[in-house]
PDB file of C-alpha atoms in Angstrom:
ATOM      1  CA  MET A   1      46.713 102.432 -70.210  1.00  0.00           C
ATOM      2  CA  PRO A   2      48.720 103.325 -67.079  1.00  0.00           C
ATOM      3  CA  ARG A   3      52.010 105.072 -67.580  1.00  0.00           C
ATOM      4  CA  PRO A   4      54.957 102.656 -67.642  1.00  0.00           C
ATOM      5  CA  VAL A   5      57.410 103.143 -64.807  1.00  0.00           C
ATOM      6  CA  ILE A   6      60.911 104.074 -65.984  1.00  0.00           C
ATOM      7  CA  GLY A   7      63.849 103.707 -63.620  1.00  0.00           C
ATOM      8  CA  LEU A   8      66.527 106.431 -63.636  1.00  0.00           C
ATOM      9  CA  PRO A   9      69.575 105.557 -61.490  1.00  0.00           C
ATOM     10  CA  THR A  10      70.696 108.585 -59.494  1.00  0.00           C
ATOM     11  CA  TYR A  11      74.299 109.536 -58.740  1.00  0.00           C
ATOM     12  CA  HIS A  12      76.244 111.443 -56.091  1.00  0.00           C
ATOM     13  CA  HIS A  13      76.339 115.203 -56.373  1.00  0.00           C
ATOM     14  CA  TRP A  14      80.006 116.261 -56.452  1.00  0.00           C
ATOM     15  CA  THR A  15      80.244 118.114 -53.142  1.00  0.00           C
ATOM     16  CA  LYS A  16      82.728 117.795 -50.320  1.00  0.00           C
ATOM     17  CA  GLY A  17      81.780 116.200 -47.051  1.00  0.00           C
ATOM     18  CA  ALA A  18      81.153 112.853 -45.445  1.00  0.00           C
ATOM     19  CA  PRO A  19      79.904 110.143 -47.835  1.00  0.00           C
ATOM     20  CA  ASP A  20      76.580 109.827 -46.001  1.00  0.00           C
ATOM     21  CA  GLU A  21      75.975 113.570 -46.359  1.00  0.00           C
ATOM     22  CA  ARG A  22      76.309 113.676 -50.152  1.00  0.00           C
ATOM     23  CA  ALA A  23      73.178 114.461 -52.133  1.00  0.00           C
ATOM     24  CA  LEU A  24      71.781 112.193 -54.832  1.00  0.00           C
ATOM     25  CA  GLU A  25      71.131 113.871 -58.149  1.00  0.00           C
ATOM     26  CA  MET A  26      69.226 113.543 -61.415  1.00  0.00           C
ATOM     27  CA  ARG A  27      68.844 116.222 -64.074  1.00  0.00           C
ATOM     28  CA  VAL A  28      65.263 117.313 -64.482  1.00  0.00           C
ATOM     29  CA  SER A  29      65.552 117.205 -68.301  1.00  0.00           C
ATOM     30  CA  TYR A  30      65.587 113.385 -68.260  1.00  0.00           C
ATOM     31  CA  CYS A  31      62.482 113.253 -66.063  1.00  0.00           C
ATOM     32  CA  HIS A  32      60.658 115.770 -68.247  1.00  0.00           C
ATOM     33  CA  ALA A  33      61.510 113.836 -71.424  1.00  0.00           C
ATOM     34  CA  VAL A  34      60.209 110.574 -69.949  1.00  0.00           C
ATOM     35  CA  ALA A  35      57.019 112.195 -68.652  1.00  0.00           C
ATOM     36  CA  ALA A  36      56.372 114.080 -71.904  1.00  0.00           C
ATOM     37  CA  ALA A  37      56.590 110.771 -73.798  1.00  0.00           C
ATOM     38  CA  GLY A  38      54.013 109.157 -71.514  1.00  0.00           C
ATOM     39  CA  GLY A  39      56.202 107.477 -68.888  1.00  0.00           C
ATOM     40  CA  ALA A  40      56.453 107.841 -65.125  1.00  0.00           C
ATOM     41  CA  PRO A  41      60.075 108.482 -64.035  1.00  0.00           C
ATOM     42  CA  LEU A  42      61.153 106.700 -60.860  1.00  0.00           C
ATOM     43  CA  LEU A  43      64.472 107.796 -59.368  1.00  0.00           C
ATOM     44  CA  LEU A  44      66.561 104.875 -58.134  1.00  0.00           C
ATOM     45  CA  PRO A  45      68.725 105.883 -55.153  1.00  0.00           C
ATOM     46  CA  LEU A  46      72.390 104.994 -55.276  1.00  0.00           C
ATOM     47  CA  ILE A  47      72.509 103.074 -52.002  1.00  0.00           C
ATOM     48  CA  ASP A  48      74.221  99.866 -50.984  1.00  0.00           C
ATOM     49  CA  ASP A  49      71.023  97.974 -50.189  1.00  0.00           C
ATOM     50  CA  GLU A  50      70.364  95.037 -52.475  1.00  0.00           C
ATOM     51  CA  ASP A  51      66.916  94.260 -51.073  1.00  0.00           C
ATOM     52  CA  ALA A  52      65.689  97.837 -51.502  1.00  0.00           C
ATOM     53  CA  THR A  53      67.098  98.032 -55.032  1.00  0.00           C
ATOM     54  CA  ASP A  54      65.526  94.680 -55.894  1.00  0.00           C
ATOM     55  CA  ARG A  55      62.111  95.915 -54.717  1.00  0.00           C
ATOM     56  CA  LEU A  56      62.381  99.053 -56.827  1.00  0.00           C
ATOM     57  CA  TYR A  57      63.633  97.113 -59.850  1.00  0.00           C
ATOM     58  CA  GLY A  58      60.542  94.921 -59.635  1.00  0.00           C
ATOM     59  CA  MET A  59      58.379  98.002 -60.179  1.00  0.00           C
ATOM     60  CA  LEU A  60      60.063  98.954 -63.456  1.00  0.00           C
ATOM     61  CA  ASP A  61      58.819  98.629 -67.025  1.00  0.00           C
ATOM     62  CA  GLY A  62      61.994 100.152 -68.483  1.00  0.00           C
ATOM     63  CA  LEU A  63      65.442 101.453 -67.557  1.00  0.00           C
ATOM     64  CA  LEU A  64      67.027 104.762 -68.619  1.00  0.00           C
ATOM     65  CA  LEU A  65      70.790 105.139 -68.164  1.00  0.00           C
ATOM     66  CA  CYS A  66      71.720 108.816 -68.066  1.00  0.00           C
ATOM     67  CA  GLY A  67      74.806 110.988 -68.566  1.00  0.00           C
ATOM     68  CA  GLY A  68      77.511 111.890 -66.086  1.00  0.00           C
ATOM     69  CA  GLY A  69      81.121 111.179 -65.130  1.00  0.00           C
ATOM     70  CA  ASP A  70      83.527 108.709 -66.687  1.00  0.00           C
ATOM     71  CA  VAL A  71      83.420 104.943 -66.189  1.00  0.00           C
ATOM     72  CA  ASP A  72      86.386 103.539 -64.254  1.00  0.00           C
ATOM     73  CA  PRO A  73      88.687 101.886 -66.829  1.00  0.00           C
ATOM     74  CA  SER A  74      89.084  98.891 -64.527  1.00  0.00           C
ATOM     75  CA  CYS A  75      85.471  98.019 -65.377  1.00  0.00           C
ATOM     76  CA  TYR A  76      86.570  97.143 -68.902  1.00  0.00           C
ATOM     77  CA  GLY A  77      90.021  95.824 -68.067  1.00  0.00           C
ATOM     78  CA  ALA A  78      92.055  98.860 -69.110  1.00  0.00           C
ATOM     79  CA  PRO A  79      94.713 100.891 -67.280  1.00  0.00           C
ATOM     80  CA  ASP A  80      93.814 104.432 -66.288  1.00  0.00           C
ATOM     81  CA  GLY A  81      95.198 106.800 -68.929  1.00  0.00           C
ATOM     82  CA  GLY A  82      95.097 109.735 -66.515  1.00  0.00           C
ATOM     83  CA  ARG A  83      92.379 111.730 -68.283  1.00  0.00           C
ATOM     84  CA  ASN A  84      89.257 110.366 -66.591  1.00  0.00           C
ATOM     85  CA  HIS A  85      86.956 112.793 -64.796  1.00  0.00           C
ATOM     86  CA  ASN A  86      84.442 112.398 -61.949  1.00  0.00           C
ATOM     87  CA  VAL A  87      84.921 108.636 -61.676  1.00  0.00           C
ATOM     88  CA  ASN A  88      82.536 107.127 -59.120  1.00  0.00           C
ATOM     89  CA  PRO A  89      83.115 103.383 -58.539  1.00  0.00           C
ATOM     90  CA  ALA A  90      79.878 103.073 -56.556  1.00  0.00           C
ATOM     91  CA  ARG A  91      77.888 104.480 -59.467  1.00  0.00           C
ATOM     92  CA  ASP A  92      79.713 102.183 -61.896  1.00  0.00           C
ATOM     93  CA  ARG A  93      78.859  99.102 -59.829  1.00  0.00           C
ATOM     94  CA  PHE A  94      75.242 100.200 -59.418  1.00  0.00           C
ATOM     95  CA  GLU A  95      74.560 100.999 -63.070  1.00  0.00           C
ATOM     96  CA  LEU A  96      76.493  98.063 -64.520  1.00  0.00           C
ATOM     97  CA  ALA A  97      74.540  95.669 -62.296  1.00  0.00           C
ATOM     98  CA  LEU A  98      71.227  97.260 -63.293  1.00  0.00           C
ATOM     99  CA  ALA A  99      72.140  97.237 -66.982  1.00  0.00           C
ATOM    100  CA  ARG A 100      73.189  93.579 -66.945  1.00  0.00           C
ATOM    101  CA  ARG A 101      70.047  92.599 -65.091  1.00  0.00           C
ATOM    102  CA  ALA A 102      67.819  94.511 -67.513  1.00  0.00           C
ATOM    103  CA  LEU A 103      69.586  92.947 -70.503  1.00  0.00           C
ATOM    104  CA  ALA A 104      69.220  89.466 -69.034  1.00  0.00           C
ATOM    105  CA  ASP A 105      65.520  90.065 -68.313  1.00  0.00           C
ATOM    106  CA  GLY A 106      64.739  91.588 -71.701  1.00  0.00           C
ATOM    107  CA  MET A 107      63.666  94.856 -70.073  1.00  0.00           C
ATOM    108  CA  PRO A 108      63.579  97.832 -72.489  1.00  0.00           C
ATOM    109  CA  LEU A 109      66.706  99.930 -71.983  1.00  0.00           C
ATOM    110  CA  PHE A 110      67.527 103.380 -73.333  1.00  0.00           C
ATOM    111  CA  ALA A 111      71.061 104.673 -72.697  1.00  0.00           C
ATOM    112  CA  ILE A 112      72.257 108.256 -73.148  1.00  0.00           C
ATOM    113  CA  CYS A 113      75.840 109.652 -73.276  1.00  0.00           C
ATOM    114  CA  ARG A 114      77.606 108.012 -70.293  1.00  0.00           C
ATOM    115  CA  GLY A 115      74.705 105.570 -70.423  1.00  0.00           C
ATOM    116  CA  VAL A 116      75.679 104.188 -73.834  1.00  0.00           C
ATOM    117  CA  GLN A 117      79.207 103.737 -72.517  1.00  0.00           C
ATOM    118  CA  VAL A 118      77.870 101.854 -69.474  1.00  0.00           C
ATOM    119  CA  LEU A 119      75.726  99.725 -71.793  1.00  0.00           C
ATOM    120  CA  ASN A 120      78.725  98.857 -73.961  1.00  0.00           C
ATOM    121  CA  VAL A 121      80.888  97.981 -70.951  1.00  0.00           C
ATOM    122  CA  ALA A 122      78.082  95.959 -69.351  1.00  0.00           C
ATOM    123  CA  ALA A 123      77.865  93.894 -72.530  1.00  0.00           C
ATOM    124  CA  GLY A 124      81.644  93.382 -72.739  1.00  0.00           C
ATOM    125  CA  GLY A 125      82.915  96.323 -74.821  1.00  0.00           C
ATOM    126  CA  THR A 126      85.602  98.952 -74.174  1.00  0.00           C
ATOM    127  CA  LEU A 127      85.911 102.737 -74.260  1.00  0.00           C
ATOM    128  CA  VAL A 128      88.064 105.517 -75.649  1.00  0.00           C
ATOM    129  CA  GLN A 129      89.193 107.314 -72.488  1.00  0.00           C
ATOM    130  CA  ASP A 130      89.866 110.698 -74.105  1.00  0.00           C
ATOM    131  CA  ILE A 131      88.894 111.552 -77.668  1.00  0.00           C
ATOM    132  CA  PRO A 132      91.223 114.570 -78.163  1.00  0.00           C
ATOM    133  CA  THR A 133      94.365 112.605 -77.240  1.00  0.00           C
ATOM    134  CA  GLU A 134      93.424 109.184 -78.620  1.00  0.00           C
ATOM    135  CA  CYS A 135      91.635 110.226 -81.821  1.00  0.00           C
ATOM    136  CA  PRO A 136      93.681 112.902 -83.624  1.00  0.00           C
ATOM    137  CA  GLY A 137      91.593 115.012 -85.988  1.00  0.00           C
ATOM    138  CA  ALA A 138      88.322 114.220 -84.238  1.00  0.00           C
ATOM    139  CA  LEU A 139      85.487 116.728 -84.081  1.00  0.00           C
ATOM    140  CA  GLN A 140      84.853 118.796 -80.964  1.00  0.00           C
ATOM    141  CA  HIS A 141      82.587 116.465 -78.986  1.00  0.00           C
ATOM    142  CA  ALA A 142      82.958 118.151 -75.588  1.00  0.00           C
ATOM    143  CA  THR A 143      81.196 121.437 -76.245  1.00  0.00           C
ATOM    144  CA  SER A 144      81.293 124.307 -73.754  1.00  0.00           C
ATOM    145  CA  PRO A 145      78.885 124.072 -70.784  1.00  0.00           C
ATOM    146  CA  ARG A 146      78.160 127.763 -71.392  1.00  0.00           C
ATOM    147  CA  LEU A 147      76.284 126.895 -74.573  1.00  0.00           C
ATOM    148  CA  PRO A 148      72.563 126.028 -74.478  1.00  0.00           C
ATOM    149  CA  PRO A 149      72.209 122.275 -73.817  1.00  0.00           C
ATOM    150  CA  GLU A 150      70.287 121.795 -77.066  1.00  0.00           C
ATOM    151  CA  GLN A 151      73.011 123.541 -79.110  1.00  0.00           C
ATOM    152  CA  ILE A 152      73.845 121.558 -82.272  1.00  0.00           C
ATOM    153  CA  ALA A 153      77.484 120.434 -82.306  1.00  0.00           C
ATOM    154  CA  HIS A 154      77.746 118.210 -85.378  1.00  0.00           C
ATOM    155  CA  THR A 155      75.786 115.661 -87.391  1.00  0.00           C
ATOM    156  CA  VAL A 156      75.615 111.873 -87.276  1.00  0.00           C
ATOM    157  CA  SER A 157      74.920 109.341 -90.001  1.00  0.00           C
ATOM    158  CA  VAL A 158      72.257 106.814 -89.022  1.00  0.00           C
ATOM    159  CA  VAL A 159      72.281 103.293 -90.451  1.00  0.00           C
ATOM    160  CA  PRO A 160      69.147 102.815 -92.612  1.00  0.00           C
ATOM    161  CA  GLY A 161      66.795 100.148 -91.292  1.00  0.00           C
ATOM    162  CA  SER A 162      68.315 100.187 -87.803  1.00  0.00           C
ATOM    163  CA  ARG A 163      66.267 100.339 -84.609  1.00  0.00           C
ATOM    164  CA  LEU A 164      67.528 103.900 -84.203  1.00  0.00           C
ATOM    165  CA  ALA A 165      66.281 104.807 -87.674  1.00  0.00           C
ATOM    166  CA  ARG A 166      62.862 103.346 -86.900  1.00  0.00           C
ATOM    167  CA  ALA A 167      62.700 105.140 -83.558  1.00  0.00           C
ATOM    168  CA  LEU A 168      63.533 108.442 -85.208  1.00  0.00           C
ATOM    169  CA  GLY A 169      60.745 107.840 -87.685  1.00  0.00           C
ATOM    170  CA  ARG A 170      62.981 107.800 -90.745  1.00  0.00           C
ATOM    171  CA  ASP A 171      63.307 104.131 -91.572  1.00  0.00           C
ATOM    172  CA  GLY A 172      64.742 102.644 -94.737  1.00  0.00           C
ATOM    173  CA  GLN A 173      66.311 104.734 -97.459  1.00  0.00           C
ATOM    174  CA  ALA A 174      65.253 108.041 -95.948  1.00  0.00           C
ATOM    175  CA  PHE A 175      68.534 108.034 -94.028  1.00  0.00           C
ATOM    176  CA  ALA A 176      70.739 107.205 -97.021  1.00  0.00           C
ATOM    177  CA  GLY A 177      73.272 110.041 -97.051  1.00  0.00           C
ATOM    178  CA  ALA A 178      71.259 112.055 -94.530  1.00  0.00           C
ATOM    179  CA  ALA A 179      72.960 113.937 -91.699  1.00  0.00           C
ATOM    180  CA  VAL A 180      71.091 114.137 -88.398  1.00  0.00           C
ATOM    181  CA  PRO A 181      72.069 117.167 -86.254  1.00  0.00           C
ATOM    182  CA  VAL A 182      72.876 116.410 -82.599  1.00  0.00           C
ATOM    183  CA  ASN A 183      74.241 118.144 -79.528  1.00  0.00           C
ATOM    184  CA  SER A 184      77.374 116.780 -77.850  1.00  0.00           C
ATOM    185  CA  ARG A 185      78.931 116.861 -74.354  1.00  0.00           C
ATOM    186  CA  HIS A 186      81.413 114.003 -74.011  1.00  0.00           C
ATOM    187  CA  HIS A 187      85.154 113.367 -74.179  1.00  0.00           C
ATOM    188  CA  GLN A 188      84.931 109.557 -74.058  1.00  0.00           C
ATOM    189  CA  ALA A 189      83.347 107.194 -76.552  1.00  0.00           C
ATOM    190  CA  ILE A 190      82.909 103.562 -77.479  1.00  0.00           C
ATOM    191  CA  ALA A 191      86.099 101.846 -78.657  1.00  0.00           C
ATOM    192  CA  ARG A 192      85.457  98.128 -79.179  1.00  0.00           C
ATOM    193  CA  VAL A 193      81.746  97.452 -79.625  1.00  0.00           C
ATOM    194  CA  ALA A 194      80.437  94.683 -77.388  1.00  0.00           C
ATOM    195  CA  SER A 195      79.805  91.305 -78.983  1.00  0.00           C
ATOM    196  CA  GLY A 196      76.209  91.027 -80.152  1.00  0.00           C
ATOM    197  CA  TYR A 197      75.904  94.771 -80.800  1.00  0.00           C
ATOM    198  CA  VAL A 198      76.276  96.887 -83.922  1.00  0.00           C
ATOM    199  CA  VAL A 199      76.892 100.549 -84.636  1.00  0.00           C
ATOM    200  CA  SER A 200      73.711 102.328 -85.705  1.00  0.00           C
ATOM    201  CA  ALA A 201      75.110 105.869 -85.978  1.00  0.00           C
ATOM    202  CA  SER A 202      78.512 107.517 -86.262  1.00  0.00           C
ATOM    203  CA  ALA A 203      79.981 110.987 -86.670  1.00  0.00           C
ATOM    204  CA  SER A 204      81.982 112.056 -89.712  1.00  0.00           C
ATOM    205  CA  ASP A 205      85.223 111.555 -87.752  1.00  0.00           C
ATOM    206  CA  GLY A 206      84.380 107.907 -87.099  1.00  0.00           C
ATOM    207  CA  ILE A 207      83.374 108.321 -83.454  1.00  0.00           C
ATOM    208  CA  ILE A 208      80.591 105.848 -82.637  1.00  0.00           C
ATOM    209  CA  GLU A 209      77.382 107.703 -81.799  1.00  0.00           C
ATOM    210  CA  ALA A 210      74.870 104.890 -81.261  1.00  0.00           C
ATOM    211  CA  ILE A 211      74.750 101.126 -80.736  1.00  0.00           C
ATOM    212  CA  GLU A 212      72.006  98.510 -80.556  1.00  0.00           C
ATOM    213  CA  PRO A 213      71.768  94.709 -80.484  1.00  0.00           C
ATOM    214  CA  SER A 214      72.527  93.061 -83.801  1.00  0.00           C
ATOM    215  CA  ALA A 215      69.706  91.357 -85.687  1.00  0.00           C
ATOM    216  CA  ASP A 216      71.121  87.944 -84.813  1.00  0.00           C
ATOM    217  CA  ALA A 217      71.623  88.697 -81.099  1.00  0.00           C
ATOM    218  CA  SER A 218      70.315  86.170 -78.606  1.00  0.00           C
ATOM    219  CA  THR A 219      67.488  88.522 -77.573  1.00  0.00           C
ATOM    220  CA  PRO A 220      66.685  90.464 -80.762  1.00  0.00           C
ATOM    221  CA  ASP A 221      63.158  91.310 -79.620  1.00  0.00           C
ATOM    222  CA  SER A 222      64.252  93.260 -76.548  1.00  0.00           C
ATOM    223  CA  TRP A 223      64.272  97.052 -77.102  1.00  0.00           C
ATOM    224  CA  VAL A 224      67.792  98.249 -76.357  1.00  0.00           C
ATOM    225  CA  LEU A 225      69.312 101.423 -77.760  1.00  0.00           C
ATOM    226  CA  GLY A 226      72.176 103.681 -76.740  1.00  0.00           C
ATOM    227  CA  VAL A 227      73.044 107.120 -78.137  1.00  0.00           C
ATOM    228  CA  GLN A 228      76.059 109.300 -77.390  1.00  0.00           C
ATOM    229  CA  TRP A 229      74.301 112.677 -77.658  1.00  0.00           C
ATOM    230  CA  HIS A 230      71.654 114.183 -75.360  1.00  0.00           C
ATOM    231  CA  PRO A 231      68.164 113.818 -76.873  1.00  0.00           C
ATOM    232  CA  GLU A 232      66.557 114.762 -73.554  1.00  0.00           C
ATOM    233  CA  ASN A 233      67.752 118.344 -74.128  1.00  0.00           C
ATOM    234  CA  MET A 234      66.726 118.396 -77.776  1.00  0.00           C
ATOM    235  CA  ALA A 235      63.313 116.730 -77.408  1.00  0.00           C
ATOM    236  CA  PRO A 236      61.419 119.869 -76.287  1.00  0.00           C
ATOM    237  CA  VAL A 237      62.445 121.702 -79.482  1.00  0.00           C
ATOM    238  CA  ASP A 238      63.087 118.826 -81.914  1.00  0.00           C
ATOM    239  CA  PRO A 239      60.195 116.474 -82.765  1.00  0.00           C
ATOM    240  CA  VAL A 240      62.624 113.941 -84.249  1.00  0.00           C
ATOM    241  CA  MET A 241      64.450 113.542 -80.942  1.00  0.00           C
ATOM    242  CA  ALA A 242      61.166 113.443 -79.043  1.00  0.00           C
ATOM    243  CA  ARG A 243      60.319 110.342 -81.087  1.00  0.00           C
ATOM    244  CA  LEU A 244      63.194 108.481 -79.437  1.00  0.00           C
ATOM    245  CA  PHE A 245      61.520 108.763 -76.064  1.00  0.00           C
ATOM    246  CA  ARG A 246      58.090 107.952 -77.471  1.00  0.00           C
ATOM    247  CA  ALA A 247      59.458 104.803 -79.110  1.00  0.00           C
ATOM    248  CA  PHE A 248      61.081 103.766 -75.832  1.00  0.00           C
ATOM    249  CA  ILE A 249      57.942 104.421 -73.775  1.00  0.00           C
ATOM    250  CA  ALA A 250      55.722 102.670 -76.336  1.00  0.00           C
ATOM    251  CA  THR A 251      57.837  99.545 -75.989  1.00  0.00           C
ATOM    252  CA  CYS A 252      57.717  99.780 -72.191  1.00  0.00           C
ATOM    253  CA  ARG A 253      53.904  99.874 -72.348  1.00  0.00           C
ATOM    254  CA  ARG A 254      53.931  96.518 -74.082  1.00  0.00           C
TER     255      ARG A 254
END
């Protein structure tokens, strides 16, 4: 069968200069993970052209929301606490619109790090703006950029029987009491989970690490999953994380 086309929304590279001279960016690790799982990554340019975006969206079999800067708190009705980094309103508008459209259409959607936060906001949830100041005693979730990107930071507990558990290949009781090692590069997290979604993984400090639609959601058959860690970095060396992308691509084929 032909490779399913997976849309990856790009974002502005943080360089000085006129807005029209900024570069659009996407980390190669996301593209490699999609291709290795059998998909064809298609970069979606962050441009203010609805017709062009609509044409590209029509080519997609799935949507991948990737990591990056913080979501503007105004998107979820909160005041700015002063600890947000690399906020890009244009990217917020672009990705929130794509996410809401994909959810409405039942398009498979996989969301990573910032992506799971965008997914939660798109569905009506809120965010923790800064874990260290808002969640005393939390683990170190924002690990040093000098460490290898696949470096394990902590473990997460996965809900048995969840879509995440099935995607990881450890369904049912295999996850009872199990700790899944993950990397971590974020200082924000999900606060209030959007209506119709449930937590499918969490860290030992209570920080939400994954969400998915609840079993009684209005579109339970659509494949939607968001994780707070970076499986695209772990997939080349961790077969368990590679299964996440294979599960996503398999659904997009159908």
